[in-house]
Amino acid sequence: MFVCICHHVRESEVRMAVRCGARTEEAVGDACGAGTGCGSCLDRIFELIEEEGTTDTRLPNAA
């Protein structure tokens, strides 16, 4: 699904930007362009940042 219609950015691209270190809407925009057009997607970008921030994607430690 597209998050940013202006720049044709999909949710998966935004999530990847966040996983690679983007922690603000501006940083996501710098990484993939989302949120740099009309701005109507900024709320959704914020939600995705929050969701990814609560998801632990680290691998478990080897024992």
mmCIF file of C-alpha atoms in Angstrom:
data_model
loop_
_atom_site.group_PDB
_atom_site.id
_atom_site.type_symbol
_atom_site.label_atom_id
_atom_site.label_comp_id
_atom_site.label_asym_id
_atom_site.label_seq_id
_atom_site.Cartn_x
_atom_site.Cartn_y
_atom_site.Cartn_z
ATOM 1 C CA MET A 1 0.000 0.000 0.000
ATOM 2 C CA PHE A 2 1.211 3.509 -0.764
ATOM 3 C CA VAL A 3 1.887 5.799 2.163
ATOM 4 C CA CYS A 4 2.928 8.776 0.030
ATOM 5 C CA ILE A 5 0.958 9.225 -3.151
ATOM 6 C CA CYS A 6 2.950 12.287 -4.276
ATOM 7 C CA HIS A 7 6.193 10.319 -4.506
ATOM 8 C CA HIS A 8 4.800 6.791 -4.900
ATOM 9 C CA VAL A 9 6.381 5.524 -1.670
ATOM 10 C CA ARG A 10 5.074 2.258 -0.276
ATOM 11 C CA GLU A 11 4.676 1.384 3.393
ATOM 12 C CA SER A 12 7.454 -1.190 3.109
ATOM 13 C CA GLU A 13 9.875 1.529 1.960
ATOM 14 C CA VAL A 14 8.988 3.749 4.915
ATOM 15 C CA ARG A 15 9.379 0.836 7.321
ATOM 16 C CA MET A 16 12.790 0.023 5.828
ATOM 17 C CA ALA A 17 13.899 3.651 6.202
ATOM 18 C CA VAL A 18 12.902 3.540 9.862
ATOM 19 C CA ARG A 19 14.660 0.210 10.404
ATOM 20 C CA CYS A 20 17.785 1.754 8.857
ATOM 21 C CA GLY A 21 17.747 4.610 11.348
ATOM 22 C CA ALA A 22 15.209 7.257 10.291
ATOM 23 C CA ARG A 23 13.548 8.390 13.527
ATOM 24 C CA THR A 24 11.660 11.492 12.376
ATOM 25 C CA GLU A 25 9.333 12.354 9.524
ATOM 26 C CA GLU A 26 12.096 14.538 8.065
ATOM 27 C CA ALA A 27 14.626 11.699 8.199
ATOM 28 C CA VAL A 28 12.152 9.380 6.457
ATOM 29 C CA GLY A 29 11.675 12.048 3.781
ATOM 30 C CA ASP A 30 15.425 12.303 3.297
ATOM 31 C CA ALA A 31 15.686 8.517 3.006
ATOM 32 C CA CYS A 32 12.841 7.765 0.607
ATOM 33 C CA GLY A 33 10.997 10.975 -0.285
ATOM 34 C CA ALA A 34 7.808 10.230 1.663
ATOM 35 C CA GLY A 35 6.265 13.292 3.270
ATOM 36 C CA THR A 36 8.112 15.814 1.149
ATOM 37 C CA GLY A 37 5.200 16.642 -1.162
ATOM 38 C CA CYS A 38 1.812 17.799 0.076
ATOM 39 C CA GLY A 39 2.354 16.476 3.622
ATOM 40 C CA SER A 40 -0.922 14.600 3.963
ATOM 41 C CA CYS A 41 0.981 11.388 4.746
ATOM 42 C CA LEU A 42 2.995 12.774 7.661
ATOM 43 C CA ASP A 43 0.585 11.385 10.271
ATOM 44 C CA ARG A 44 0.886 7.898 8.773
ATOM 45 C CA ILE A 45 4.672 8.203 8.625
ATOM 46 C CA PHE A 46 4.671 9.146 12.323
ATOM 47 C CA GLU A 47 2.523 6.092 13.092
ATOM 48 C CA LEU A 48 4.933 3.827 11.225
ATOM 49 C CA ILE A 49 7.902 5.300 13.100
ATOM 50 C CA GLU A 50 6.084 4.594 16.366
ATOM 51 C CA GLU A 51 5.162 1.041 15.291
ATOM 52 C CA GLU A 52 8.688 0.198 14.177
ATOM 53 C CA GLY A 53 10.072 1.692 17.375
ATOM 54 C CA THR A 54 8.094 -0.798 19.438
ATOM 55 C CA THR A 55 9.053 -3.782 17.285
ATOM 56 C CA ASP A 56 12.174 -5.655 18.336
ATOM 57 C CA THR A 57 13.810 -6.865 15.138
ATOM 58 C CA ARG A 58 17.076 -7.956 16.745
ATOM 59 C CA LEU A 59 18.161 -11.557 16.591
ATOM 60 C CA PRO A 60 18.278 -13.425 19.909
ATOM 61 C CA ASN A 61 21.733 -13.816 21.472
ATOM 62 C CA ALA A 62 23.376 -17.144 20.858
ATOM 63 C CA ALA A 63 23.899 -19.090 24.059
#
